[in-house]
C-alpha cells in the first residue's frame, strides 16, 4: 500500500521514504514505492497527497474502528486507476474557484434581503403618510364612542367636527341624554337640559344653575379636553408610539369602513385603519386616508395621553362652515358658568333684624374652591348671584337680590338682599317663617375674554395648514392646538415622521 494511501485513509503519521544509497535517486512521485511492510509494489495506488498534514496523535487512531489489526479499509475496495500527477492540482483549483463563486453569490443575496421592504415596513410607511395627511387636514368629523373617562360613564357617544387646531362643535350624549358641545381657544363648553346634566353625574344641588346656559368644563369631566385632544395637528403625531421604541407595527385583517377596504395597523395601544392599504403591505392609493382610530388605554395608549375610544373619521376639505357658526356660539359665552369652581358657604343666609318688622335684610357669606385642574390660571373670579325669599305672606325683593361681584380664587365674599312685606298681614302674636336662599355661579369668562376668543378664532381660521405647509406652519398649528412639547422635541418627532414616509 502506498504512503499516500496511508495518509489519506488512516490519519496516521506519514512514512518518509529512506534516502537512497550514494549515487542513486529516489523514484519519481507516482512510481511504485518500496516499503518494508507493504508487500509487492502496488501500481494502482493513488499518488501521494501533497497537502496531507501530520497527525498530531501519531498512530494512536491510525487503525479504523471495526477492522482487524494490520488490515485497512482500502484493502476491501477495488483499486482506483492510476491518475496523472497534475490532475489533482487542477481539480483542487477548480474546487476553490467554485467555493469562492458560491461565496460571492451568498453575499449578494444577503445584501438584497437587507434592502427588501417587508409588509410591516410598508405598513409603517403608509401609516406615516396617513399621519402627514391628517396633520394637514383642515377639519375632521369624528363619530364614535369614548370610554374610560374620569366621568365614570361606560360610554360617551360623540359626534364632533374638529378643526386642525382644535376648535370644535357637535354633540356628546350618554344614553338618550344629549348636550351641545363647543370647543374654542383650548376651552370646552356644554349646554343642555336637566336630564343631560344628570346623565353626566352632576348633583341635584347644582343642576338648576347649569340648565339652559353654557357651562365651561375642565378635563376632569371627560378625562381629556376632547377638542384639543382630537385636533389633527396634535393627534397625527400620536398614532405610532412604537416607532420611538423601534418596534415594528402589526397588520390585521382588512374590513370595509364607509364602503372602502381598510386595513388595521397597530402600534402600541393604537390601531389605525388605513384606506387603500392591503394586508400584504401594498397600496392602491397614493396617499393613505385614516378611516378609523381605536385607542385602547389598557395597551399603552395612555403614554400619548389618550383615553380609550373608537372613532370613525371623515376628512373635510374646508373648515369654513365650522368657523362661520363659531362667532354666534361665542357670544353666548357671556353667560357661561365655570364648573371647575365650586361655591359654598352660608347660602341659606341670616337675617340682620330678628324679628324683622316689615323690612328684612338678609346677609350671605359665600366662598369658592378652585378644583386643581392644570388649565385654571386665574387671579380673580367673577360670579353672579340670585337670592330668593319664600314665606306664607307676600314679600317683595329689592333689585340688589340679583347681581354680580368678584372674589379671589379660594376666597370669599359677602352679599346682602333686602325684602319687604306688610306686617299688618300677620295677626298679633303670630310667627311667620321667612326663608331666603342664594344661588351663586362663577362666571366662566368676562366680556374682555369673550372678545379675545372671537379674535383668536379668526386667526385660527386663516392659519390652517395645507399640503404645502412648511415646518414652521406645522409648528404654529401644533402650538395653537395646545400642544405641550418643546419645539426641539416636536421637531425631532416631526422629522422622524417624514423619514418614515419613505420606508
CSV table of C-alpha atoms in Angstrom, one decimal:
chain,number,residue,atom,x,y,z
A,1,UNK,CA,0.0,0.0,0.0
A,2,UNK,CA,1.4,3.4,-0.9
A,3,UNK,CA,2.3,6.2,1.6
A,4,UNK,CA,-0.4,8.5,0.1
A,5,UNK,CA,-3.0,5.8,0.9
A,6,UNK,CA,-1.8,5.6,4.5
A,7,UNK,CA,-2.0,9.4,4.9
A,8,UNK,CA,-5.4,9.8,3.4
A,9,UNK,CA,-7.1,6.8,4.9
A,10,UNK,CA,-5.7,6.1,8.3
A,11,UNK,CA,-4.9,9.6,9.5
A,12,UNK,CA,-1.6,8.3,11.0
A,13,UNK,CA,1.9,9.9,10.7
A,14,UNK,CA,3.1,9.6,7.1
A,15,UNK,CA,6.1,7.3,6.4
A,16,UNK,CA,9.1,9.1,4.8
A,17,UNK,CA,10.9,7.1,2.1
A,18,UNK,CA,14.5,6.2,3.1
A,19,UNK,CA,17.3,8.1,1.5
A,20,UNK,CA,18.8,6.1,-1.5
A,21,UNK,CA,22.4,4.9,-1.5
A,22,UNK,CA,25.0,7.3,-2.7
A,23,UNK,CA,24.7,7.9,-6.4
A,24,UNK,CA,21.1,6.6,-6.6
A,25,UNK,CA,18.0,8.8,-6.8
A,26,UNK,CA,14.6,8.3,-5.3
A,27,UNK,CA,11.9,7.1,-7.7
A,28,UNK,CA,9.8,9.9,-9.0
A,29,UNK,CA,6.4,10.6,-7.5
A,30,UNK,CA,3.8,8.3,-8.8
A,31,UNK,CA,6.2,5.4,-9.3
A,32,UNK,CA,5.9,2.3,-7.1
A,33,UNK,CA,7.5,3.0,-3.7
A,34,UNK,CA,9.1,0.1,-1.8
A,35,UNK,CA,8.0,-0.3,1.8
A,36,UNK,CA,9.3,-2.9,4.1
A,37,UNK,CA,5.8,-3.9,5.3
A,38,UNK,CA,3.8,-3.3,2.2
A,39,UNK,CA,4.5,-6.4,0.1
A,40,UNK,CA,4.8,-6.2,-3.7
A,41,UNK,CA,4.6,-2.8,-5.3
A,42,UNK,CA,1.0,-1.6,-5.9
A,43,UNK,CA,0.9,0.1,-9.3
A,44,UNK,CA,-2.8,1.1,-8.8
A,45,UNK,CA,-2.2,3.1,-5.7
A,46,UNK,CA,-3.2,6.8,-5.6
A,47,UNK,CA,-0.4,9.3,-5.8
A,48,UNK,CA,0.8,10.8,-2.6
A,49,UNK,CA,-1.2,13.6,-1.1
A,50,UNK,CA,0.9,16.7,-1.3
A,51,UNK,CA,-1.4,18.6,1.1
A,52,UNK,CA,-1.6,16.0,3.9
A,53,UNK,CA,-0.8,17.3,7.3
A,54,UNK,CA,1.0,15.2,10.0
A,55,UNK,CA,-1.4,13.7,12.6
A,56,UNK,CA,-0.5,15.1,16.0
A,57,UNK,CA,-1.8,12.0,17.7
A,58,UNK,CA,0.7,9.8,15.9
A,59,UNK,CA,-0.6,6.3,15.2
A,60,UNK,CA,-2.9,6.2,18.2
A,61,UNK,CA,-6.0,6.4,15.9
A,62,UNK,CA,-4.4,5.1,12.7
A,63,UNK,CA,-6.4,1.8,12.7
A,64,UNK,CA,-10.0,2.4,11.7
A,65,UNK,CA,-12.7,1.1,14.0
A,66,UNK,CA,-14.1,-2.3,13.1
A,67,UNK,CA,-11.2,-3.7,11.0
A,68,UNK,CA,-8.8,-6.4,12.1
A,69,UNK,CA,-5.4,-5.3,13.2
A,70,UNK,CA,-3.0,-4.9,10.3
A,71,UNK,CA,-5.8,-4.6,7.8
A,72,UNK,CA,-7.1,-1.3,6.2
A,73,UNK,CA,-10.4,-0.5,4.6
A,74,UNK,CA,-8.7,0.3,1.4
A,75,UNK,CA,-7.9,-3.4,1.0
A,76,UNK,CA,-11.6,-4.1,0.7
A,77,UNK,CA,-12.2,-1.8,-2.3
A,78,UNK,CA,-11.4,-2.1,-5.9
A,79,UNK,CA,-8.1,-0.3,-6.6
A,80,UNK,CA,-8.6,3.1,-8.3
A,81,UNK,CA,-7.0,3.6,-11.7
A,82,UNK,CA,-3.7,5.5,-11.8
A,83,UNK,CA,-4.1,9.2,-12.4
A,84,UNK,CA,-1.9,11.9,-13.9
A,85,UNK,CA,0.2,13.7,-11.4
A,86,UNK,CA,-1.1,17.1,-12.4
A,87,UNK,CA,-4.9,16.4,-12.3
A,88,UNK,CA,-5.3,16.7,-8.5
A,89,UNK,CA,-3.9,20.2,-8.5
A,90,UNK,CA,-6.2,21.3,-11.3
A,91,UNK,CA,-9.3,19.7,-9.7
A,92,UNK,CA,-8.4,21.3,-6.3
A,93,UNK,CA,-8.0,24.7,-8.0
A,94,UNK,CA,-11.4,24.3,-9.7
A,95,UNK,CA,-12.9,23.4,-6.3
A,96,UNK,CA,-11.5,26.5,-4.7
A,97,UNK,CA,-12.9,28.7,-7.5
A,98,UNK,CA,-16.3,27.1,-7.1
A,99,UNK,CA,-16.4,27.8,-3.4
A,100,UNK,CA,-15.3,31.4,-4.0
A,101,UNK,CA,-18.0,31.9,-6.6
A,102,UNK,CA,-20.7,30.5,-4.2
A,103,UNK,CA,-19.4,32.8,-1.5
A,104,UNK,CA,-19.8,35.8,-3.7
A,105,UNK,CA,-23.4,34.8,-4.7
A,106,UNK,CA,-24.3,34.4,-1.0
A,107,UNK,CA,-23.1,37.9,-0.1
A,108,UNK,CA,-25.1,39.4,-2.9
A,109,UNK,CA,-28.3,37.6,-1.9
A,110,UNK,CA,-27.8,38.6,1.7
A,111,UNK,CA,-27.4,42.3,0.8
A,112,UNK,CA,-30.5,42.1,-1.3
A,113,UNK,CA,-32.6,40.8,1.7
A,114,UNK,CA,-31.5,43.7,3.9
A,115,UNK,CA,-32.9,46.3,1.5
A,116,UNK,CA,-36.1,44.3,0.8
A,117,UNK,CA,-39.3,46.0,2.2
A,118,UNK,CA,-41.4,43.8,4.4
A,119,UNK,CA,-45.2,44.2,4.8
A,120,UNK,CA,-44.7,45.7,8.2
A,121,UNK,CA,-42.2,48.2,6.9
A,122,UNK,CA,-44.5,49.1,4.1
A,123,UNK,CA,-47.4,49.4,6.6
A,124,UNK,CA,-45.4,51.8,8.8
A,125,UNK,CA,-44.6,53.9,5.8
A,126,UNK,CA,-48.3,54.0,4.8
A,127,UNK,CA,-49.2,54.9,8.4
A,128,UNK,CA,-46.7,57.8,8.4
A,129,UNK,CA,-48.1,59.0,5.0
A,130,UNK,CA,-51.5,59.0,6.5
A,131,UNK,CA,-50.3,60.8,9.6
A,132,UNK,CA,-48.9,63.6,7.5
A,133,UNK,CA,-52.1,63.8,5.6
A,134,UNK,CA,-54.1,64.1,8.8
A,135,UNK,CA,-51.6,66.7,10.0
A,136,UNK,CA,-52.6,69.0,7.1
A,137,UNK,CA,-56.4,68.3,7.1
A,138,UNK,CA,-58.5,71.5,7.6
A,139,UNK,CA,-61.1,69.7,9.7
A,140,UNK,CA,-62.2,66.2,10.6
A,141,UNK,CA,-65.6,64.8,11.7
A,142,UNK,CA,-65.3,62.2,14.4
A,143,UNK,CA,-68.2,59.8,15.2
A,144,UNK,CA,-68.0,57.1,17.8
A,145,UNK,CA,-67.5,56.4,21.5
A,146,UNK,CA,-65.2,57.5,24.2
A,147,UNK,CA,-64.8,55.3,27.3
A,148,UNK,CA,-62.7,55.0,30.5
A,149,UNK,CA,-63.1,58.7,31.3
A,150,UNK,CA,-63.0,60.4,34.7
A,151,UNK,CA,-66.7,60.9,34.3
A,152,UNK,CA,-67.2,57.2,35.0
A,153,UNK,CA,-69.8,56.8,32.3
A,154,UNK,CA,-69.4,53.4,30.5
A,155,UNK,CA,-69.9,55.0,27.1
A,156,UNK,CA,-69.8,58.6,25.9
A,157,UNK,CA,-71.2,59.0,22.3
A,158,UNK,CA,-69.6,61.8,20.4
A,159,UNK,CA,-70.3,63.5,17.0
A,160,UNK,CA,-67.8,66.3,16.6
A,161,UNK,CA,-66.3,68.4,13.9
A,162,UNK,CA,-62.8,69.5,14.9
A,163,UNK,CA,-60.7,72.0,13.1
A,164,UNK,CA,-57.0,71.4,12.5
A,165,UNK,CA,-56.0,73.4,15.6
A,166,UNK,CA,-58.8,72.1,17.9
A,167,UNK,CA,-61.8,74.4,17.6
A,168,UNK,CA,-64.9,72.2,17.6
A,169,UNK,CA,-68.7,71.9,17.6
A,170,UNK,CA,-71.0,68.9,17.9
A,171,UNK,CA,-72.8,66.8,20.4
A,172,UNK,CA,-72.0,64.4,23.3
A,173,UNK,CA,-74.5,62.1,24.8
A,174,UNK,CA,-75.0,59.4,27.4
A,175,UNK,CA,-77.8,57.1,26.5
A,176,UNK,CA,-80.7,59.2,25.3
A,177,UNK,CA,-79.4,62.3,27.1
A,178,UNK,CA,-77.6,64.7,24.8
A,179,UNK,CA,-75.8,68.0,25.2
A,180,UNK,CA,-74.3,70.5,22.7
A,181,UNK,CA,-70.5,70.8,22.7
A,182,UNK,CA,-68.3,73.8,21.9
A,183,UNK,CA,-64.5,73.8,22.0
A,184,UNK,CA,-62.8,77.0,21.3
A,185,UNK,CA,-59.4,78.5,22.3
A,186,UNK,CA,-58.5,75.5,24.4
A,187,UNK,CA,-61.7,75.7,26.4
A,188,UNK,CA,-64.7,73.4,26.3
A,189,UNK,CA,-68.4,74.1,27.0
A,190,UNK,CA,-71.5,72.0,27.3
A,191,UNK,CA,-75.1,73.2,27.1
A,192,UNK,CA,-78.2,71.0,27.8
A,193,UNK,CA,-81.2,70.3,29.9
A,194,UNK,CA,-81.5,68.8,33.3
A,195,UNK,CA,-81.6,65.3,32.0
A,196,UNK,CA,-78.4,65.8,30.1
A,197,UNK,CA,-76.5,67.1,33.2
A,198,UNK,CA,-77.9,64.4,35.4
A,199,UNK,CA,-76.7,61.8,32.9
A,200,UNK,CA,-73.2,63.2,33.3
A,201,UNK,CA,-73.4,62.8,37.1
A,202,UNK,CA,-74.0,66.4,38.1
A,203,UNK,CA,-75.5,66.6,41.6
A,204,UNK,CA,-79.0,67.9,42.2
A,205,UNK,CA,-77.9,71.0,44.1
A,206,UNK,CA,-76.2,72.5,41.0
A,207,UNK,CA,-78.2,71.1,38.1
A,208,UNK,CA,-80.6,74.1,38.4
A,209,UNK,CA,-77.8,76.6,37.8
A,210,UNK,CA,-76.4,74.6,34.8
A,211,UNK,CA,-79.7,74.2,32.9
A,212,UNK,CA,-80.1,76.3,29.8
A,213,UNK,CA,-76.7,78.1,29.7
A,214,UNK,CA,-73.2,77.2,28.5
A,215,UNK,CA,-71.1,75.5,31.2
A,216,UNK,CA,-67.3,75.5,31.0
A,217,UNK,CA,-66.0,72.1,31.7
A,218,UNK,CA,-62.5,71.0,32.7
A,219,UNK,CA,-60.5,67.9,31.6
A,220,UNK,CA,-61.6,66.2,34.8
A,221,UNK,CA,-65.2,65.7,33.4
A,222,UNK,CA,-64.2,63.6,30.4
A,223,UNK,CA,-60.6,62.8,31.4
A,224,UNK,CA,-59.3,64.9,28.5
A,225,UNK,CA,-60.3,68.0,26.6
A,226,UNK,CA,-61.9,66.5,23.6
A,227,UNK,CA,-61.4,69.3,21.1
A,228,UNK,CA,-57.6,69.7,21.6
A,229,UNK,CA,-57.0,66.0,22.0
A,230,UNK,CA,-58.6,65.3,18.7
A,231,UNK,CA,-57.1,68.3,16.9
A,232,UNK,CA,-55.4,66.8,13.8
A,233,UNK,CA,-52.3,69.0,14.4
A,234,UNK,CA,-51.8,67.0,17.7
A,235,UNK,CA,-53.4,63.7,17.1
A,236,UNK,CA,-51.5,62.9,14.0
A,237,UNK,CA,-48.2,62.7,15.8
A,238,UNK,CA,-49.5,60.3,18.4
A,239,UNK,CA,-50.6,57.4,16.1
A,240,UNK,CA,-47.3,55.4,16.1
A,241,UNK,CA,-46.0,55.3,19.6
A,242,UNK,CA,-43.9,52.1,18.9
A,243,UNK,CA,-41.8,54.0,16.3
A,244,UNK,CA,-39.8,55.5,19.2
A,245,UNK,CA,-39.0,52.0,20.6
A,246,UNK,CA,-38.1,50.8,17.1
A,247,UNK,CA,-40.7,48.1,17.3
A,248,UNK,CA,-42.5,47.0,14.1
A,249,UNK,CA,-46.2,47.6,13.6
A,250,UNK,CA,-48.8,44.8,13.4
A,251,UNK,CA,-51.1,44.3,10.4
A,252,UNK,CA,-54.6,43.0,10.9
A,253,UNK,CA,-57.4,41.7,8.7
A,254,UNK,CA,-58.9,44.1,6.3
A,255,UNK,CA,-62.6,45.2,6.5
A,256,UNK,CA,-64.9,47.7,4.8
A,257,UNK,CA,-65.4,51.0,6.6
A,258,UNK,CA,-67.6,53.6,4.8
A,259,UNK,CA,-67.6,51.5,1.7
A,260,UNK,CA,-63.8,51.4,1.4
A,261,UNK,CA,-61.5,48.5,2.2
A,262,UNK,CA,-59.4,49.4,5.2
A,263,UNK,CA,-56.5,47.6,6.9
A,264,UNK,CA,-55.7,48.0,10.6
A,265,UNK,CA,-52.1,48.9,11.5
A,266,UNK,CA,-51.4,48.6,15.3
A,267,UNK,CA,-48.7,50.5,17.2
A,268,UNK,CA,-48.7,50.3,21.0
A,269,UNK,CA,-52.3,50.7,22.1
A,270,UNK,CA,-53.4,52.4,18.9
A,271,UNK,CA,-54.9,50.8,15.9
A,272,UNK,CA,-55.4,52.9,12.8
A,273,UNK,CA,-57.4,51.7,9.8
A,274,UNK,CA,-55.9,52.9,6.6
A,275,UNK,CA,-57.9,53.1,3.4
A,276,UNK,CA,-56.0,51.9,0.4
A,277,UNK,CA,-53.6,49.6,2.3
A,278,UNK,CA,-53.7,45.8,1.8
A,279,UNK,CA,-52.7,43.1,4.2
A,280,UNK,CA,-49.5,42.3,2.3
A,281,UNK,CA,-48.4,45.9,2.7
A,282,UNK,CA,-49.2,47.0,-0.9
A,283,UNK,CA,-51.3,50.1,-1.5
A,284,UNK,CA,-53.8,51.1,-4.2
A,285,UNK,CA,-53.8,54.8,-3.4
A,286,UNK,CA,-51.1,57.4,-3.4
A,287,UNK,CA,-51.9,58.9,0.0
A,288,UNK,CA,-53.5,56.8,2.7
A,289,UNK,CA,-56.6,58.1,4.4
A,290,UNK,CA,-57.5,57.2,8.0
A,291,UNK,CA,-60.9,55.6,8.2
A,292,UNK,CA,-61.0,54.6,11.9
A,293,UNK,CA,-58.8,55.0,15.0
A,294,UNK,CA,-59.1,52.7,18.1
A,295,UNK,CA,-57.3,53.7,21.2
A,296,UNK,CA,-57.1,51.0,23.9
A,297,UNK,CA,-55.7,52.7,27.0
A,298,UNK,CA,-55.0,49.3,28.7
A,299,UNK,CA,-52.4,48.5,26.0
A,300,UNK,CA,-50.3,51.7,26.5
A,301,UNK,CA,-52.2,54.4,24.6
A,302,UNK,CA,-52.1,56.4,27.8
A,303,UNK,CA,-48.5,57.2,27.0
A,304,UNK,CA,-49.9,59.6,24.5
A,305,UNK,CA,-52.4,61.0,27.0
A,306,UNK,CA,-55.3,59.5,25.0
A,307,UNK,CA,-58.4,57.9,26.6
A,308,UNK,CA,-59.9,54.7,25.2
A,309,UNK,CA,-62.0,55.5,22.2
A,310,UNK,CA,-63.3,54.1,18.8
A,311,UNK,CA,-63.8,56.9,16.3
A,312,UNK,CA,-64.6,56.8,12.6
A,313,UNK,CA,-63.2,59.8,10.6
A,314,UNK,CA,-64.4,61.9,7.8
A,315,UNK,CA,-62.0,64.4,6.3
A,316,UNK,CA,-63.4,67.8,5.4
A,317,UNK,CA,-62.0,69.8,2.6
A,318,UNK,CA,-62.6,73.1,4.4
A,319,UNK,CA,-63.3,74.4,8.0
A,320,UNK,CA,-65.3,77.3,6.6
A,321,UNK,CA,-68.7,76.1,7.8
A,322,UNK,CA,-67.4,75.4,11.3
A,323,UNK,CA,-65.8,78.9,11.7
A,324,UNK,CA,-68.9,80.6,10.3
A,325,UNK,CA,-71.0,79.4,13.2
A,326,UNK,CA,-68.4,80.0,16.0
A,327,UNK,CA,-68.9,83.7,16.5
A,328,UNK,CA,-72.6,83.3,17.4
A,329,UNK,CA,-71.8,80.5,19.7
A,330,UNK,CA,-69.1,82.5,21.4
A,331,UNK,CA,-71.4,85.5,22.0
A,332,UNK,CA,-73.5,83.3,24.3
A,333,UNK,CA,-70.4,82.6,26.5
A,334,UNK,CA,-71.1,85.9,28.3
A,335,UNK,CA,-73.4,83.9,30.5
A,336,UNK,CA,-71.3,80.8,30.7
A,337,UNK,CA,-70.7,79.2,34.1
A,338,UNK,CA,-67.3,77.8,35.2
A,339,UNK,CA,-68.0,74.3,36.5
A,340,UNK,CA,-64.4,74.0,37.5
A,341,UNK,CA,-65.0,76.2,40.5
A,342,UNK,CA,-67.4,75.2,43.3
A,343,UNK,CA,-69.1,77.7,45.6
A,344,UNK,CA,-70.3,77.0,49.1
A,345,UNK,CA,-70.8,78.9,52.4
A,346,UNK,CA,-73.9,80.2,54.3
A,347,UNK,CA,-76.1,80.0,51.3
A,348,UNK,CA,-79.2,79.7,53.5
A,349,UNK,CA,-78.5,83.2,54.7
A,350,UNK,CA,-79.2,85.0,58.1
A,351,UNK,CA,-81.4,87.9,59.0
A,352,UNK,CA,-79.7,91.0,60.4
A,353,UNK,CA,-83.0,92.0,62.1
A,354,UNK,CA,-84.6,89.4,64.2
A,355,UNK,CA,-87.5,89.7,64.1
A,356,UNK,CA,-87.7,92.0,61.1
A,357,UNK,CA,-90.8,94.2,61.1
A,358,UNK,CA,-91.7,94.9,57.5
A,359,UNK,CA,-88.2,95.2,56.2
A,360,UNK,CA,-85.7,92.3,56.3
A,361,UNK,CA,-82.1,92.4,55.4
A,362,UNK,CA,-80.6,89.0,54.6
A,363,UNK,CA,-76.8,88.5,54.5
A,364,UNK,CA,-74.9,85.7,52.9
A,365,UNK,CA,-71.2,84.8,53.1
A,366,UNK,CA,-70.0,82.8,50.1
A,367,UNK,CA,-66.7,81.2,49.4
A,368,UNK,CA,-65.3,79.4,46.4
A,369,UNK,CA,-63.0,76.4,45.9
A,370,UNK,CA,-61.0,76.1,42.7
A,371,UNK,CA,-60.6,72.5,41.6
A,372,UNK,CA,-57.0,71.5,41.0
A,373,UNK,CA,-57.1,71.4,37.2
A,374,UNK,CA,-54.0,72.5,35.3
A,375,UNK,CA,-55.9,74.7,32.9
A,376,UNK,CA,-57.1,77.1,35.6
A,377,UNK,CA,-54.8,80.1,35.9
A,378,UNK,CA,-56.9,82.9,37.3
A,379,UNK,CA,-56.3,85.8,39.7
A,380,UNK,CA,-60.0,87.0,40.1
A,381,UNK,CA,-63.3,85.1,39.8
A,382,UNK,CA,-66.4,86.8,38.6
A,383,UNK,CA,-69.7,85.5,40.0
A,384,UNK,CA,-73.4,86.0,39.6
A,385,UNK,CA,-75.9,85.6,42.4
A,386,UNK,CA,-79.7,85.4,42.7
A,387,UNK,CA,-81.4,85.5,46.1
A,388,UNK,CA,-85.0,84.2,46.5
A,389,UNK,CA,-87.1,84.8,49.6
A,390,UNK,CA,-90.0,82.5,50.5
A,391,UNK,CA,-92.9,82.9,53.0
A,392,UNK,CA,-96.6,82.5,53.5
A,393,UNK,CA,-97.0,86.2,53.3
A,394,UNK,CA,-96.3,88.3,50.2
A,395,UNK,CA,-92.7,89.5,50.1
A,396,UNK,CA,-91.1,91.8,47.6
A,397,UNK,CA,-87.4,91.6,47.0
A,398,UNK,CA,-85.3,94.6,46.1
A,399,UNK,CA,-83.1,94.8,42.9
A,400,UNK,CA,-80.0,94.0,45.0
A,401,UNK,CA,-81.2,90.4,45.4
A,402,UNK,CA,-79.7,89.7,41.9
A,403,UNK,CA,-76.3,90.9,41.0
A,404,UNK,CA,-72.7,90.1,40.4
A,405,UNK,CA,-69.3,90.6,42.0
A,406,UNK,CA,-65.7,89.4,42.2
A,407,UNK,CA,-63.7,87.4,44.6
A,408,UNK,CA,-60.2,85.9,44.8
A,409,UNK,CA,-59.7,82.2,43.9
A,410,UNK,CA,-60.3,80.1,47.0
A,411,UNK,CA,-61.6,83.3,48.7
A,412,UNK,CA,-64.9,84.6,50.0
A,413,UNK,CA,-67.4,87.4,49.6
A,414,UNK,CA,-70.5,88.8,51.3
A,415,UNK,CA,-73.8,89.6,49.6
A,416,UNK,CA,-76.9,91.2,51.0
A,417,UNK,CA,-80.5,91.4,49.9
A,418,UNK,CA,-83.5,93.4,51.2
A,419,UNK,CA,-87.0,92.0,51.3
A,420,UNK,CA,-90.2,93.9,52.3
A,421,UNK,CA,-93.6,92.7,53.5
A,422,UNK,CA,-96.8,94.2,55.1
A,423,UNK,CA,-96.6,93.4,58.8
A,424,UNK,CA,-100.3,94.1,59.3
A,425,UNK,CA,-101.0,90.9,57.3
A,426,UNK,CA,-99.7,88.9,60.2
A,427,UNK,CA,-102.0,88.6,63.2
A,428,UNK,CA,-100.7,89.8,66.6
A,429,UNK,CA,-98.8,87.1,68.5
A,430,UNK,CA,-98.3,85.0,65.3
A,431,UNK,CA,-94.9,83.9,64.0
A,432,UNK,CA,-94.4,83.5,60.2
A,433,UNK,CA,-91.2,81.9,59.0
A,434,UNK,CA,-89.3,83.7,56.2
A,435,UNK,CA,-86.7,81.7,54.3
A,436,UNK,CA,-84.0,83.1,52.0
A,437,UNK,CA,-81.7,81.2,49.5
A,438,UNK,CA,-78.8,82.3,47.4
A,439,UNK,CA,-77.8,80.7,44.1
A,440,UNK,CA,-74.3,81.7,43.1
A,441,UNK,CA,-72.3,80.7,40.0
A,442,UNK,CA,-68.8,81.6,38.9
A,443,UNK,CA,-68.7,83.2,35.5
A,444,UNK,CA,-66.5,81.4,33.0
A,445,UNK,CA,-65.5,84.4,31.0
A,446,UNK,CA,-65.6,88.2,31.4
A,447,UNK,CA,-66.5,90.4,28.4
A,448,UNK,CA,-62.9,91.0,27.5
A,449,UNK,CA,-62.2,87.3,27.4
A,450,UNK,CA,-65.1,86.6,25.2
A,451,UNK,CA,-63.9,89.3,22.8
A,452,UNK,CA,-60.4,87.8,22.8
A,453,UNK,CA,-61.8,84.4,21.8
A,454,UNK,CA,-63.5,85.8,18.8
A,455,UNK,CA,-60.3,87.4,17.7
A,456,UNK,CA,-58.4,84.1,18.3
A,457,UNK,CA,-60.7,82.0,16.1
A,458,UNK,CA,-60.4,84.5,13.2
A,459,UNK,CA,-56.6,83.9,13.3
A,460,UNK,CA,-57.1,80.1,13.6
A,461,UNK,CA,-59.3,80.1,10.5
A,462,UNK,CA,-56.7,81.8,8.4
A,463,UNK,CA,-53.7,79.7,9.6
A,464,UNK,CA,-55.0,76.2,8.9
A,465,UNK,CA,-52.1,74.3,7.3
A,466,UNK,CA,-52.3,72.7,3.9
A,467,UNK,CA,-50.4,70.0,2.0
A,468,UNK,CA,-47.8,72.7,1.0
A,469,UNK,CA,-47.3,73.8,4.6
A,470,UNK,CA,-43.8,74.5,5.9
A,471,UNK,CA,-42.3,73.0,9.1
A,472,UNK,CA,-43.0,76.4,10.8
A,473,UNK,CA,-46.6,76.3,9.7
A,474,UNK,CA,-46.9,72.8,11.3
A,475,UNK,CA,-45.3,74.0,14.5
A,476,UNK,CA,-47.6,77.0,14.7
A,477,UNK,CA,-50.7,74.8,14.3
A,478,UNK,CA,-49.4,72.4,17.0
A,479,UNK,CA,-48.9,75.3,19.5
A,480,UNK,CA,-52.3,76.7,18.6
A,481,UNK,CA,-53.9,73.4,19.4
A,482,UNK,CA,-52.4,73.5,22.9
A,483,UNK,CA,-49.5,71.1,22.3
A,484,UNK,CA,-47.1,70.8,25.2
A,485,UNK,CA,-43.9,69.6,23.5
A,486,UNK,CA,-40.9,71.9,23.3
A,487,UNK,CA,-40.0,73.0,19.8
A,488,UNK,CA,-36.9,70.8,19.8
A,489,UNK,CA,-38.8,67.7,20.9
A,490,UNK,CA,-41.6,68.4,18.4
A,491,UNK,CA,-39.1,69.0,15.6
A,492,UNK,CA,-37.5,65.6,16.3
A,493,UNK,CA,-40.8,63.8,16.1
A,494,UNK,CA,-41.9,65.7,13.0
A,495,UNK,CA,-38.6,64.9,11.2
A,496,UNK,CA,-38.8,61.2,12.2
A,497,UNK,CA,-42.4,61.1,10.8
A,498,UNK,CA,-41.2,62.4,7.4
A,499,UNK,CA,-38.4,59.8,7.4
A,500,UNK,CA,-40.9,57.0,7.9
A,501,UNK,CA,-43.0,58.0,4.9
A,502,UNK,CA,-40.1,56.8,2.7
A,503,UNK,CA,-39.8,53.4,4.5
